[in-house]
Coordinates of C-alpha atoms in Angstrom, one line a residue:
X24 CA -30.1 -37.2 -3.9
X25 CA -26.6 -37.9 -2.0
X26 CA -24.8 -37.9 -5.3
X27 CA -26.3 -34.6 -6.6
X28 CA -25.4 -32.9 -3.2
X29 CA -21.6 -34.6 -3.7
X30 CA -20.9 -33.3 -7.0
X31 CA -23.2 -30.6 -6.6
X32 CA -20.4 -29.4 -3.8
X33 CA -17.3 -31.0 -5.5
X34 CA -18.1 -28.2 -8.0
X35 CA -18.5 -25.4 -5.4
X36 CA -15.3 -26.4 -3.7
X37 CA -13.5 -26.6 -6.9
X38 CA -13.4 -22.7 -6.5
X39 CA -11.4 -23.1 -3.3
X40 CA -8.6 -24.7 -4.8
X41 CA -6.2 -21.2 -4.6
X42 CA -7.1 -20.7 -1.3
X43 CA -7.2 -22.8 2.3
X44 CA -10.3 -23.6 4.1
X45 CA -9.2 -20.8 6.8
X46 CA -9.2 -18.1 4.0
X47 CA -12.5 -19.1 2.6
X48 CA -14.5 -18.8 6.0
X49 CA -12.2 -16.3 7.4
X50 CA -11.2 -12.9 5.6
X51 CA -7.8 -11.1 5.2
X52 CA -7.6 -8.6 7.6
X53 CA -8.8 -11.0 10.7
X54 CA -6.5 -13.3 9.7
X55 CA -3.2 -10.8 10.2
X56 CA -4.7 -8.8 13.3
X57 CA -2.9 -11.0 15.9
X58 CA 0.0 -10.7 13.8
X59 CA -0.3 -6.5 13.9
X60 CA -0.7 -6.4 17.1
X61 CA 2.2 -8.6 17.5
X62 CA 3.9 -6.2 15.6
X63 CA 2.7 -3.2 17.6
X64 CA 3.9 -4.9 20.8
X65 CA 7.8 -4.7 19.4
X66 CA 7.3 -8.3 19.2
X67 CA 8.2 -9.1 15.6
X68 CA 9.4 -12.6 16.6
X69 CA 6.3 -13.8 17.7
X70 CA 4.6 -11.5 14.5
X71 CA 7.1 -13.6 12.0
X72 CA 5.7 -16.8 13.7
X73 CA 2.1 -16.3 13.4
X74 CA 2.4 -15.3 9.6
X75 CA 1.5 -17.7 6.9
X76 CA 4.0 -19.8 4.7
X77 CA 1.5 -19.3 1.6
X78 CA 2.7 -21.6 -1.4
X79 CA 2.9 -20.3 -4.8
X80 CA -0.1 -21.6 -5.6
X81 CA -1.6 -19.8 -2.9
X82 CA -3.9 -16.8 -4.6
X83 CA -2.4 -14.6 -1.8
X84 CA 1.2 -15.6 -2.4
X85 CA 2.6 -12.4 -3.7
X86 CA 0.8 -10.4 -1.0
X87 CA 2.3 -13.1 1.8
X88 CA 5.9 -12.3 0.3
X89 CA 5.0 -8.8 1.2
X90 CA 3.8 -9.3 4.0
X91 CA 7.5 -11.7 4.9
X92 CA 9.1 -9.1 3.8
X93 CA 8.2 -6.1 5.8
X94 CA 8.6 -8.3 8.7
X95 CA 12.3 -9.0 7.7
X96 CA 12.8 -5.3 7.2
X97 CA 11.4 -4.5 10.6
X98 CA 13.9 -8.0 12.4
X99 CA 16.5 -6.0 10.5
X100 CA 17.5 -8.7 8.5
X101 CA 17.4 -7.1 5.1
X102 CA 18.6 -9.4 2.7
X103 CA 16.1 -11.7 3.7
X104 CA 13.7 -8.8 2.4
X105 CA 15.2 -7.9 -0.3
X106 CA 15.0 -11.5 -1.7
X107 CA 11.3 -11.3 -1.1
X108 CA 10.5 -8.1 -2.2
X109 CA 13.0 -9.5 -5.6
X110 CA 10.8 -12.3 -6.0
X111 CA 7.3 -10.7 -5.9
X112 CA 8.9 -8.4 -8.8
X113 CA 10.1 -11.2 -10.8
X114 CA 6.4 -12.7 -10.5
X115 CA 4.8 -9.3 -11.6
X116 CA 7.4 -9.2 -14.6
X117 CA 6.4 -12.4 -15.4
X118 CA 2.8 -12.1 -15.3
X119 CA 2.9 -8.6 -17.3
X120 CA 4.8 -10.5 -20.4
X121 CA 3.2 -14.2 -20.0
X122 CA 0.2 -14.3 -22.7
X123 CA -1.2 -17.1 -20.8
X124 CA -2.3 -14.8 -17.9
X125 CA -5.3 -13.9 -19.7
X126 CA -6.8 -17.5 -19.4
X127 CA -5.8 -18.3 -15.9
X128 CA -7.0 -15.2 -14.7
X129 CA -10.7 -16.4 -16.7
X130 CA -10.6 -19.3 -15.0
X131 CA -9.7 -17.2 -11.6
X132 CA -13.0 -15.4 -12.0
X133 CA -14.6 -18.4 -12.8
X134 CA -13.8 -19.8 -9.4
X135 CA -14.7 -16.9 -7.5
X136 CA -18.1 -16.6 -9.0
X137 CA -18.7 -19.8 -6.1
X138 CA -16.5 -18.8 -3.6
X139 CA -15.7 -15.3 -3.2
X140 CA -13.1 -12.6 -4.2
X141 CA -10.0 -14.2 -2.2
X142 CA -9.5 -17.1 -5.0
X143 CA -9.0 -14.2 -7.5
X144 CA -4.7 -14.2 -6.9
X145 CA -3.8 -11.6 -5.4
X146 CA -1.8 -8.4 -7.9
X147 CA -0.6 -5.7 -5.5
X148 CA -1.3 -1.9 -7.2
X149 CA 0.6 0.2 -7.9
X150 CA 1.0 2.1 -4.5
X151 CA 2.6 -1.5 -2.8
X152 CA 4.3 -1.9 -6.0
X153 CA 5.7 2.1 -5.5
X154 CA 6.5 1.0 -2.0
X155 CA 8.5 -2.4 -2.4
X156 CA 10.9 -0.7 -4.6
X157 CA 11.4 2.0 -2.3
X158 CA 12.1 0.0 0.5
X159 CA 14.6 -1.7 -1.9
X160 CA 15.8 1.1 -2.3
X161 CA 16.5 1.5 1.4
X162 CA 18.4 -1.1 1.8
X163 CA 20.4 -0.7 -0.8
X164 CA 21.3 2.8 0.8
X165 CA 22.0 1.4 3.9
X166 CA 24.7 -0.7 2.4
X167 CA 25.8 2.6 0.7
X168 CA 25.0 1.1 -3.0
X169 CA 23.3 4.6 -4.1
X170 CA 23.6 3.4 -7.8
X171 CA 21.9 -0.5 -7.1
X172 CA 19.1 2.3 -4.9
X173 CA 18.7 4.7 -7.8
X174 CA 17.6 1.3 -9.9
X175 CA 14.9 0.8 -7.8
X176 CA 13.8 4.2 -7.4
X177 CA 13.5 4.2 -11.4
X178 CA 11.1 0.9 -11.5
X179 CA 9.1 2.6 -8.7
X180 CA 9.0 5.9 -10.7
X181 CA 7.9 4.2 -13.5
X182 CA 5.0 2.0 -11.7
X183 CA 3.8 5.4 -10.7
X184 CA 3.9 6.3 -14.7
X185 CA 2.5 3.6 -16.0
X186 CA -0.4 3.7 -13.5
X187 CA -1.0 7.1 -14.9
X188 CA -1.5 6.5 -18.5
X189 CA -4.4 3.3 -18.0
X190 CA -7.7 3.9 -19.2
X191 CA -10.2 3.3 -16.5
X192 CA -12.5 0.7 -16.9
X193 CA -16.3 1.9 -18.1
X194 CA -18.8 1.1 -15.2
X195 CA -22.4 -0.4 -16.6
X196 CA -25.8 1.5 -15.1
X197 CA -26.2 -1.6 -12.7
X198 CA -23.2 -1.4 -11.0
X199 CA -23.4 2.5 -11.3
X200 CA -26.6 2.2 -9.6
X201 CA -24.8 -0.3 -6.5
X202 CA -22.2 2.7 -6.1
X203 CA -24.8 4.9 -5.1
X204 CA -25.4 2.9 -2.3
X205 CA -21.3 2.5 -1.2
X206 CA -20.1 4.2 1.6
X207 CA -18.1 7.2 1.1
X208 CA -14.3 6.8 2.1
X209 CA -13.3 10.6 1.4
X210 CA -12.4 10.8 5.3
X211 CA -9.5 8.5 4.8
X212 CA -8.9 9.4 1.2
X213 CA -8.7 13.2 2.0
X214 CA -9.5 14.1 -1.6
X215 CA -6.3 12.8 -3.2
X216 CA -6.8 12.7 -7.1
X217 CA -5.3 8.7 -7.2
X218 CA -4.2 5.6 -5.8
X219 CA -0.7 5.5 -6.9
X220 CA 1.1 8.9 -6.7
X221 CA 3.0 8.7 -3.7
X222 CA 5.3 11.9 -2.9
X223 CA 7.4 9.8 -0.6
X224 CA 8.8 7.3 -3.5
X225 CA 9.8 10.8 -6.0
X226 CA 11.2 12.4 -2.9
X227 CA 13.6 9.8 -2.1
X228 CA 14.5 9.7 -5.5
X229 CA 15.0 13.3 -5.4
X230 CA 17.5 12.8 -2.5
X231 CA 19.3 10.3 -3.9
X232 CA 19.6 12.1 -7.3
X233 CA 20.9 14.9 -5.6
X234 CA 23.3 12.3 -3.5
X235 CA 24.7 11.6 -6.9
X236 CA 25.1 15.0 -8.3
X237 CA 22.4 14.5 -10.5
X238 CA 20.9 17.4 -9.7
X239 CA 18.5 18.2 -12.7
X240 CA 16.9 14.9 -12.0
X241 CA 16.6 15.9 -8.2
X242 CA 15.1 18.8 -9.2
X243 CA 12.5 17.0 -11.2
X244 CA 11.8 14.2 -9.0
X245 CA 11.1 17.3 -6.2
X246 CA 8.5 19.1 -8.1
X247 CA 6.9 15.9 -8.5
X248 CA 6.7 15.2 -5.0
X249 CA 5.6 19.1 -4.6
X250 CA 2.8 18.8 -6.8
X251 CA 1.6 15.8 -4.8
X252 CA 2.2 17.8 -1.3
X253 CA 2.2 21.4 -2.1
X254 CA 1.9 22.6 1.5
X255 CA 5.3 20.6 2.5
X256 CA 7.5 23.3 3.7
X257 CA 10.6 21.3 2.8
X258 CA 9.6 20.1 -0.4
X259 CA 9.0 24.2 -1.3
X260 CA 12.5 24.6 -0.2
X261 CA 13.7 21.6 -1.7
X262 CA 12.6 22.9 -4.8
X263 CA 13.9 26.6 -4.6
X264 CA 17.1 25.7 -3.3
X265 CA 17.6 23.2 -6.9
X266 CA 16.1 26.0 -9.1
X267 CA 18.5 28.5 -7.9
X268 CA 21.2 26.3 -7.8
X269 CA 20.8 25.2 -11.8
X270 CA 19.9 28.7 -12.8
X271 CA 16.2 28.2 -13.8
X272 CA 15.4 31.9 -12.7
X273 CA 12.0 31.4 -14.4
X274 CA 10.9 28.6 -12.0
X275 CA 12.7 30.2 -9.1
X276 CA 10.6 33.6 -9.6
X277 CA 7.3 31.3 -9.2
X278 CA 8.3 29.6 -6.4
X279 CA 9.2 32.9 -4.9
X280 CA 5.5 34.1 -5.8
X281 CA 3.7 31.6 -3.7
X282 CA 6.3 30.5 -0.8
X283 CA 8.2 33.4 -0.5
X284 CA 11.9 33.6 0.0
X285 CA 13.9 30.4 1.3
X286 CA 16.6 29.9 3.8
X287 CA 19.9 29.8 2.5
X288 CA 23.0 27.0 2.8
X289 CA 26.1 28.1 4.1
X290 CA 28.9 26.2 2.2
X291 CA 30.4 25.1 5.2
X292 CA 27.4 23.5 6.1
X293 CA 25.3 20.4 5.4
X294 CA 22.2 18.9 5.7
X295 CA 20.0 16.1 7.9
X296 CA 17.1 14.7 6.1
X297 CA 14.6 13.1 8.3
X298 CA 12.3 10.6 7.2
X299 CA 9.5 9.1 9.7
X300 CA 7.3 6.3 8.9
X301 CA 5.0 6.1 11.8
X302 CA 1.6 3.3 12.3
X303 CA 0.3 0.7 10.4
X304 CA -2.1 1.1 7.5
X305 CA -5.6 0.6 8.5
X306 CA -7.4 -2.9 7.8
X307 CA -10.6 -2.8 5.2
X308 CA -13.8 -3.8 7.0
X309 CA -16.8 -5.5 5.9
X310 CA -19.7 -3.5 4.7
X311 CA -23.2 -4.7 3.5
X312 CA -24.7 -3.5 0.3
X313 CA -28.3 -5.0 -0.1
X314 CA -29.2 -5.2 -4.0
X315 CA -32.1 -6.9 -5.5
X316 CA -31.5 -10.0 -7.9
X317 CA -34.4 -10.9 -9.8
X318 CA -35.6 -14.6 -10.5
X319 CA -35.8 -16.3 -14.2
X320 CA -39.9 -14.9 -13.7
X321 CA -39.3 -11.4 -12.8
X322 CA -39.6 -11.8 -9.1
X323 CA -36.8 -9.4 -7.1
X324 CA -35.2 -11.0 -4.2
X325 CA -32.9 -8.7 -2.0
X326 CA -29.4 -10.0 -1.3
X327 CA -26.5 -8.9 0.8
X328 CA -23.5 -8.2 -0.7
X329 CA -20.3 -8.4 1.1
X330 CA -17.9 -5.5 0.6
X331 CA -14.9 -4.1 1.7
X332 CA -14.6 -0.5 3.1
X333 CA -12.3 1.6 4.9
X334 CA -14.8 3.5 8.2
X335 CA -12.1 4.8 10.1
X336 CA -11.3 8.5 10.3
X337 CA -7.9 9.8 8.9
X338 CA -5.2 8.5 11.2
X339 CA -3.3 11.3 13.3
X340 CA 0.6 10.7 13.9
X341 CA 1.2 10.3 17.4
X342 CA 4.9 12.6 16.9
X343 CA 4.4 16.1 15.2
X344 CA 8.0 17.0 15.8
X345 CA 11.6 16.0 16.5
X346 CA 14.3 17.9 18.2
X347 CA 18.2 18.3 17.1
X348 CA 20.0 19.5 19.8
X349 CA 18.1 22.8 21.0
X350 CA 15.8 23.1 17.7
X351 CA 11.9 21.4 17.5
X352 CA 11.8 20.9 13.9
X353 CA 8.2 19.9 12.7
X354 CA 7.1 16.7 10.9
X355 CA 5.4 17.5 7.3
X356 CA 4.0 14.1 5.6
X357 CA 5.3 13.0 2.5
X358 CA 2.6 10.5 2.1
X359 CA -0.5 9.1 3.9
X360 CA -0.5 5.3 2.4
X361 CA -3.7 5.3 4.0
X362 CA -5.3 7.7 1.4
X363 CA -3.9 5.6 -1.4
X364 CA -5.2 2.2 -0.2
X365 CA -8.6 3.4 0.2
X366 CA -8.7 5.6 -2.8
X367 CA -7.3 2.1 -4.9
X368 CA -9.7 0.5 -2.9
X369 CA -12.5 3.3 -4.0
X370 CA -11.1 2.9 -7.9
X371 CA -11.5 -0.8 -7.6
X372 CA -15.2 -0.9 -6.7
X373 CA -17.0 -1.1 -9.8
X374 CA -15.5 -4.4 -10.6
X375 CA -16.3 -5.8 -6.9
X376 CA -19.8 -5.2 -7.2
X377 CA -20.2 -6.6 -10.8
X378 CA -18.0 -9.9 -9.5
X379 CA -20.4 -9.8 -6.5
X380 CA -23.9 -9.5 -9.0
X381 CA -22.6 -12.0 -11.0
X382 CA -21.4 -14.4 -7.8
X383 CA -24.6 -14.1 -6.5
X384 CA -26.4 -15.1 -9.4
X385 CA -24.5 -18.1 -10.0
X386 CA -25.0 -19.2 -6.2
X387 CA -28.6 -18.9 -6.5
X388 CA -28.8 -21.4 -9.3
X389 CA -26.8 -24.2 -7.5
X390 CA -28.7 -23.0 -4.5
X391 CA -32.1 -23.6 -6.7
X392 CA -30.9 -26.7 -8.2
X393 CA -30.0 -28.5 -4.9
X394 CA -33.3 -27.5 -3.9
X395 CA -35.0 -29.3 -6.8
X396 CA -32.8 -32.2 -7.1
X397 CA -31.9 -33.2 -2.8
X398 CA -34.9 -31.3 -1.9
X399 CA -34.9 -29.3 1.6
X400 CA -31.6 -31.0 2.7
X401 CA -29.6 -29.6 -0.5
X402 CA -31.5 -25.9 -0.2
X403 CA -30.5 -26.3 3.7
X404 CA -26.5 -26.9 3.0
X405 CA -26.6 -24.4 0.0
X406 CA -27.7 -22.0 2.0
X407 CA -25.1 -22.3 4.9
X408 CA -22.5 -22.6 2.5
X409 CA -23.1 -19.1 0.9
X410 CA -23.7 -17.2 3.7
X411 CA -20.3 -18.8 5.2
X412 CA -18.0 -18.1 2.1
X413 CA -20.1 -14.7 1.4
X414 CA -17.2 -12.2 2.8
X415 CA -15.3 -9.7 1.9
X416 CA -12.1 -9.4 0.4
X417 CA -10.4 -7.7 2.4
X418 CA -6.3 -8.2 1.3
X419 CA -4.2 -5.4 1.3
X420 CA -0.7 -4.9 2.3
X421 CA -1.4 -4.6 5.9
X422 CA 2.2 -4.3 7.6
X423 CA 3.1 -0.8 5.6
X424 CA 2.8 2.3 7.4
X425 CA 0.1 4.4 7.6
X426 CA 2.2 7.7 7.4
X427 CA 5.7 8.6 6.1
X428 CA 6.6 12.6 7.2
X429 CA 10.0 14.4 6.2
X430 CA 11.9 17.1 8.3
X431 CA 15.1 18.9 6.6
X432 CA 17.7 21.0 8.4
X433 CA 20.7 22.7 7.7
X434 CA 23.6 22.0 10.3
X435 CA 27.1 22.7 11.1
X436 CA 30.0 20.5 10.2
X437 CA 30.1 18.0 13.5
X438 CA 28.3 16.0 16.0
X439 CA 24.6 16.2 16.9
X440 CA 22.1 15.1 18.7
X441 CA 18.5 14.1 17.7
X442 CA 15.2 13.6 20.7
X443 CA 12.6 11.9 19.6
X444 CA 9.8 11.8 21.8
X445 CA 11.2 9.2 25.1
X446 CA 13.0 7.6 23.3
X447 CA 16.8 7.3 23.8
X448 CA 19.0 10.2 21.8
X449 CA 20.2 9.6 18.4
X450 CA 23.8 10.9 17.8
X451 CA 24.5 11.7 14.2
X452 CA 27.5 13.6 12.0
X453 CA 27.2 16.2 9.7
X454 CA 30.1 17.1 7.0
X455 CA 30.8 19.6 5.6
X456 CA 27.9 20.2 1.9
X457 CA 27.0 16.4 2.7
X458 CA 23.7 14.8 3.2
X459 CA 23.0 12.7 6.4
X460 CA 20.0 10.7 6.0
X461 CA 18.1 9.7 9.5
X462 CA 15.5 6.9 8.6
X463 CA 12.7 6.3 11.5
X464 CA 10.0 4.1 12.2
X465 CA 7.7 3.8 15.2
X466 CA 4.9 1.8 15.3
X467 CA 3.6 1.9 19.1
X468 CA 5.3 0.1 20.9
X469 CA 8.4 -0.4 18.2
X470 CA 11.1 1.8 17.1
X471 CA 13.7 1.5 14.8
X472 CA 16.1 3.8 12.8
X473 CA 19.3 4.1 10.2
X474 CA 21.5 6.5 10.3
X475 CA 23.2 7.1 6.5
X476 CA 25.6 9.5 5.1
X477 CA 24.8 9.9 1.7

């Protein structure tokens, strides 16, 4: 009897071995609260020091490089980041062209099937993919390298684009049937079409195509981002401003059909570009989904399934608008990254549940055969053992924003001054047909900004 429970559990544990004992018992999103409320406290020294070290072996590697490097971004140590960030995108490349993926990623699923969804290593989707290259990007802009930023705007562009053109999977009538019973996320989603379209990363191309003169791509990157956030008063400007400018009178006369006229630029003007990333993206919860499995003779046995779910409502930014020097201009989002994380998260729940039938099935059968073979101690142990590693997986990249807003203003040549709620004024130049780019993020307690002429 003891040496069927041993191997019985050498087997089970064997599942573990991408993953520490703390992620198996304890999920995700636990794990990095303390760190997020670090974080929210404007203490990112104590939030870098309560962070894991995850080896590569780790199946949450990539997302802990993330993770590392959003913290080094927000410590304003950027090349730090940027090393991360460079490495989880050598590790995607790398898994994309290795053949051999296909069979570790078998032997992924294998393990999960006694553990749960965490061994599975961790690819981020294409919204955090979007995201690390724009915030490449960034930092390449702060170091005004516009061409090493329009590089990364490109790869982002293109995760976006390659997103767009995979089939979905088909979903079988069993798991079908398990989504009937899911709880709905539309109140966080707010009825975006996809996970990965993300007006933020195509405007800040835009801006920095139109930095570089490259104005036809500007103006392309722009209706992008407008077709994601048609309501954006600046991105209907944006738009009108470019159409006129390169003479597409065709486009122009739309745009002037459903927004109206636009403010014009003075030539002896120039331009502030406000971008505001404000909160943190909100953590997946557990949620149980009861389904019936049913035994080798027919009999159904109701199990609980443990899934992750977003059931907060839609965050609201705490600032609506910014003031530069007597003028309140308001805040219009680019982006709610919360939409896209639980709409990925929505996209991704047919496999969960068919991953979660199938884990359950295969627990039941050790569950069964300790029983037969060690006898009330094995079913005892077998039991405590699946409802401890039974949790959800609930990994995302947790330290992004929740919301990125734009506001746009033409200025005078000279000095100005921007308020932002109590915090201390922000002085700023405008010259004459330039772009000043005012980057912002507040996240309770912490504030940060970079101030760029472009």
């Amino acid at each position: 009897m003891r040496r069927s429970i041993i191997l019985s559990f050498c087997f089970i544990l064997s599942g573990c071995s991408t993953m520490g004992f703390n992620d198996l018992f304890n999920d995700y999103a636990t794990q990095m609260t303390p760190i997020r409320n670090a974080i929210e406290k404007n203490n990112i020294e104590e939030a870098q020091s309560l962070i894991a070290n995850n080896s590569t072996l780790h199946s949450s590697y990539l997302l802990n490089q993330l993770e590392q490097a959003r913290l080094n971004d927000l410590a304003n140590t950027p090349d730090d980041a940027q090393s991360k960030f460079e490495n989880v995108y050598t590790q995607m490349q790398k898994k994309r062209e290795a053949a051999k993926i296909q069979v570790s990623a078998g032997l992924e699923q294998s393990n999960a099937l006694f553990t749960n969804d965490s061994a599975i290593t961790y690819v981020p989707p294409a919204y955090e993919m979007s995201m690390l290259h724009s915030y490449k990007a960034l930092n390449y802009v702060y170091k005004n390298d516009v061409e090493g930023a329009l590089v990364e705007i490109r790869r982002a562009n293109k995760v976006q684009v390659d997103a767009l053109s995979e089939n979905e999977a088909e979903v079988d009538s069993t798991v079908k049937e398990a989504q009937q019973h899911y709880p709905s996320m539309s109140n966080v989603t707010r009825n975006i079409k996809n996970g990965f379209q993300n007006a933020y990363t195509f405007y800040l191309s835009a801006l920095l195509y139109q930095s570089a003169k490259q104005y036809d791509d500007a103006y392309i990157d722009y209706k992008k981002a407008l077709a994601i956030q048609p309501s954006n008063i600046y991105l209907q400007q944006d738009v009108m401003r470019l159409a006129k400018k390169q003479g597409f009178d065709q486009d122009l006369n739309e745009f002037k059909k459903r927004f109206g006229d636009t403010p014009t630029i003075s030539s002896s003007q120039g331009e502030v570009i406000v971008l505001f990333e404000q909160g943190l993206v909100p953590k997946q919860d557990e949620f149980k989904l009861r389904l019936p499995i049913y035994s080798s003779r027919g009999d159904a046995r109701f199990y609980s399934l443990a899934m992750p779910v977003y059931k907060d409502n839609a965050y609201v930014r705490r600032l609506n608008n910014i003031n530069i020097d007597a003028q309140s201009l308001e805040l219009s989002p680019l982006v709610h990254i919360e939409a896209l994380a639980a709409k990925t998260l929505e996209d991704q729940i047919p496999a969960k549940v068919a991953r979660q039938v199938l884990r359950l099935v295969a627990k039941e059968k050790v569950r069964a055969e300790l029983a037969r073979s060690a006898g009330d101690v094995g079913n005892i142990l077998a039991n405590i053992y699946n409802l401890a590693s039974e949790q959800a997986d609930t990994r995302s990249w947790l330290t992004l924003p929740n919301q990125i807003s734009v506001a746009r203003q033409s200025l005078n040549t000279g000095e100005h001054s921007m308020h932002i709620g109590t915090q201390a004024p922000i002085n700023f130049t405008i010259s004459k047909q330039g772009l000043t780019l005012i980057y912002l993020t507040s996240i309770n307690n912490y504030f940060n900004y970079h101030v760029v002429q472009l």
